[in-house]
mmCIF file of C-alpha atoms in Angstrom:
data_model
loop_
_atom_site.group_PDB
_atom_site.id
_atom_site.type_symbol
_atom_site.label_atom_id
_atom_site.label_comp_id
_atom_site.label_asym_id
_atom_site.label_seq_id
_atom_site.Cartn_x
_atom_site.Cartn_y
_atom_site.Cartn_z
ATOM 1 C CA MET I 1 98.594 96.352 79.481
ATOM 2 C CA SER I 2 95.413 94.951 81.017
ATOM 3 C CA SER I 3 92.895 97.063 82.913
ATOM 4 C CA HIS I 4 93.738 94.967 86.005
ATOM 5 C CA THR I 5 97.357 96.139 85.805
ATOM 6 C CA ILE I 6 96.280 99.724 85.183
ATOM 7 C CA SER I 7 94.040 99.565 88.252
ATOM 8 C CA GLN I 8 96.816 98.229 90.453
ATOM 9 C CA ASP I 9 99.190 100.866 89.084
ATOM 10 C CA ALA I 10 96.697 103.661 89.773
ATOM 11 C CA LEU I 11 96.153 102.390 93.310
ATOM 12 C CA ALA I 12 99.900 102.077 93.859
ATOM 13 C CA GLN I 13 100.466 105.636 92.573
ATOM 14 C CA LEU I 14 97.764 107.025 94.844
ATOM 15 C CA ALA I 15 99.153 105.013 97.767
ATOM 16 C CA ALA I 16 102.596 106.532 97.119
ATOM 17 C CA VAL I 17 101.150 110.046 97.201
ATOM 18 C CA ILE I 18 99.282 109.280 100.435
ATOM 19 C CA GLU I 19 102.467 107.799 101.932
ATOM 20 C CA SER I 20 104.354 110.981 101.060
ATOM 21 C CA ARG I 21 101.754 113.002 102.977
ATOM 22 C CA LYS I 22 102.299 111.126 106.252
ATOM 23 C CA PRO I 23 103.636 113.395 109.020
ATOM 24 C CA VAL I 24 106.755 111.218 109.358
ATOM 25 C CA ASN I 25 107.472 111.882 105.669
ATOM 26 C CA GLY I 26 107.070 115.634 105.999
ATOM 27 C CA GLY I 27 103.409 115.916 105.025
ATOM 28 C CA ASP I 28 102.251 119.504 105.557
ATOM 29 C CA SER I 29 98.846 119.510 107.250
ATOM 30 C CA SER I 30 98.313 123.149 106.296
ATOM 31 C CA ALA I 31 98.724 122.378 102.586
ATOM 32 C CA SER I 32 97.360 118.837 102.190
ATOM 33 C CA TYR I 33 93.980 117.312 103.024
ATOM 34 C CA VAL I 34 95.571 113.862 103.386
ATOM 35 C CA ALA I 35 98.290 115.203 105.683
ATOM 36 C CA ARG I 36 95.640 116.973 107.754
ATOM 37 C CA LEU I 37 93.620 113.764 108.210
ATOM 38 C CA LEU I 38 96.728 111.775 109.077
ATOM 39 C CA HIS I 39 97.948 114.465 111.465
ATOM 40 C CA LYS I 40 94.589 114.514 113.289
ATOM 41 C CA GLY I 41 94.803 110.742 113.749
ATOM 42 C CA PRO I 42 92.541 107.735 113.280
ATOM 43 C CA ASP I 43 89.339 109.299 114.609
ATOM 44 C CA SER I 44 89.477 111.818 111.777
ATOM 45 C CA PHE I 45 89.864 109.445 108.834
ATOM 46 C CA LEU I 46 87.757 106.677 110.397
ATOM 47 C CA LYS I 47 84.876 109.138 110.720
ATOM 48 C CA LYS I 48 85.291 109.987 107.031
ATOM 49 C CA ILE I 49 85.189 106.285 106.130
ATOM 50 C CA GLY I 50 81.863 105.963 107.974
ATOM 51 C CA GLU I 51 80.474 109.058 106.245
ATOM 52 C CA GLU I 52 81.581 107.895 102.818
ATOM 53 C CA ALA I 53 80.191 104.381 103.354
ATOM 54 C CA THR I 54 76.831 105.941 104.214
ATOM 55 C CA GLU I 55 77.011 108.072 101.065
ATOM 56 C CA VAL I 56 77.635 104.921 98.982
ATOM 57 C CA VAL I 57 74.507 103.353 100.466
ATOM 58 C CA MET I 58 72.482 106.509 99.840
ATOM 59 C CA ALA I 59 73.676 106.754 96.224
ATOM 60 C CA ALA I 60 72.769 103.101 95.632
ATOM 61 C CA LYS I 61 69.331 103.577 97.185
ATOM 62 C CA ASP I 62 68.805 106.640 94.960
ATOM 63 C CA ALA I 63 69.855 104.597 91.921
ATOM 64 C CA ASP I 64 67.242 101.977 92.859
ATOM 65 C CA HIS I 65 64.653 104.720 92.443
ATOM 66 C CA GLY I 66 65.846 106.118 89.134
ATOM 67 C CA GLY I 67 68.836 108.136 90.337
ATOM 68 C CA ASP I 68 72.121 108.512 88.501
ATOM 69 C CA THR I 69 74.275 105.380 88.947
ATOM 70 C CA THR I 70 77.463 107.374 88.301
ATOM 71 C CA LYS I 71 76.988 108.840 91.793
ATOM 72 C CA ILE I 72 77.694 105.353 93.166
ATOM 73 C CA VAL I 73 81.074 105.364 91.418
ATOM 74 C CA TYR I 74 81.845 108.846 92.752
ATOM 75 C CA GLU I 75 80.987 107.851 96.324
ATOM 76 C CA VAL I 76 82.860 104.532 96.134
ATOM 77 C CA ALA I 77 85.913 106.448 94.909
ATOM 78 C CA ASP I 78 85.655 108.685 97.992
ATOM 79 C CA LEU I 79 85.270 105.622 100.213
ATOM 80 C CA TRP I 80 88.265 103.848 98.686
ATOM 81 C CA PHE I 81 90.351 107.015 98.969
ATOM 82 C CA HIS I 82 89.661 107.364 102.685
ATOM 83 C CA CYS I 83 90.221 103.635 103.225
ATOM 84 C CA MET I 84 93.608 104.053 101.554
ATOM 85 C CA ILE I 85 94.448 106.764 104.071
ATOM 86 C CA ALA I 86 93.627 104.279 106.841
ATOM 87 C CA LEU I 87 95.787 101.632 105.179
ATOM 88 C CA ALA I 88 98.714 104.061 105.014
ATOM 89 C CA HIS I 89 98.291 105.021 108.660
ATOM 90 C CA TYR I 90 98.575 101.359 109.652
ATOM 91 C CA ASP I 91 101.546 100.805 107.285
ATOM 92 C CA LEU I 92 99.470 98.728 104.894
ATOM 93 C CA SER I 93 98.876 99.153 101.168
ATOM 94 C CA PRO I 94 96.322 98.400 98.464
ATOM 95 C CA ALA I 95 98.592 95.497 97.491
ATOM 96 C CA ASP I 96 97.841 93.912 100.884
ATOM 97 C CA VAL I 97 94.106 94.125 100.166
ATOM 98 C CA ILE I 98 94.550 92.782 96.629
ATOM 99 C CA ALA I 99 96.611 89.883 97.984
ATOM 100 C CA GLU I 100 93.816 89.054 100.437
ATOM 101 C CA LEU I 101 91.220 89.161 97.667
ATOM 102 C CA GLN I 102 93.413 86.901 95.537
ATOM 103 C CA ARG I 103 93.798 84.514 98.479
ATOM 104 C CA ARG I 104 90.007 84.292 98.660
ATOM 105 C CA GLU I 105 89.595 83.734 94.915
ATOM 106 C CA GLY I 106 87.833 80.480 94.189
ATOM 107 C CA THR I 107 86.577 80.170 97.750
ATOM 108 C CA SER I 108 82.870 80.366 98.329
ATOM 109 C CA GLY I 109 81.947 83.400 100.419
ATOM 110 C CA ILE I 110 79.862 81.117 102.604
ATOM 111 C CA GLU I 111 82.806 78.748 103.123
ATOM 112 C CA GLU I 112 85.202 81.644 103.802
ATOM 113 C CA LYS I 113 82.893 83.151 106.415
ATOM 114 C CA ALA I 114 82.404 79.759 108.112
ATOM 115 C CA LEU I 115 86.175 79.243 108.195
ATOM 116 C CA ARG I 116 86.670 82.640 109.866
ATOM 117 C CA LYS I 117 84.177 81.595 112.573
ATOM 118 C CA VAL I 118 86.050 78.337 113.183
ATOM 119 C CA VAL I 119 89.381 80.150 113.436
ATOM 120 C CA ALA I 120 87.889 82.733 115.828
ATOM 121 C CA ARG I 121 86.480 79.963 118.042
ATOM 122 C CA GLU I 122 89.868 78.218 118.099
ATOM 123 C CA GLN I 123 91.531 81.441 119.231
ATOM 124 C CA GLU I 124 89.101 82.028 122.108
ATOM 125 C CA PRO I 125 90.566 81.405 125.567
ATOM 126 C CA THR I 126 89.279 78.235 127.192
#
């Protein structure tokens, strides 16, 4: 089994746990951090995403000045975790994100960004 498959499996397993914690699936907000965030609604987990993204930046800046690079991994894990809560709230999954990354594979980031601008312009009301 490749590490790619293991990664997708781990994400899928975590996504299943998060899904089980949704209020509609009986998630108990008094017993589960995930259920509590989902019960409080988007403002709660979106705030956490912002906090965790800032912590990733801070860990990377620290690493640039001799700090421990493993802190970047720890903070990215927290960020991904909270992003997965957002995905679950909006009935999306890590597989949706992986599919989008696969769709972009082989496309220059510069080309992809330019294409998004063209599509956005085409969708603007005239």
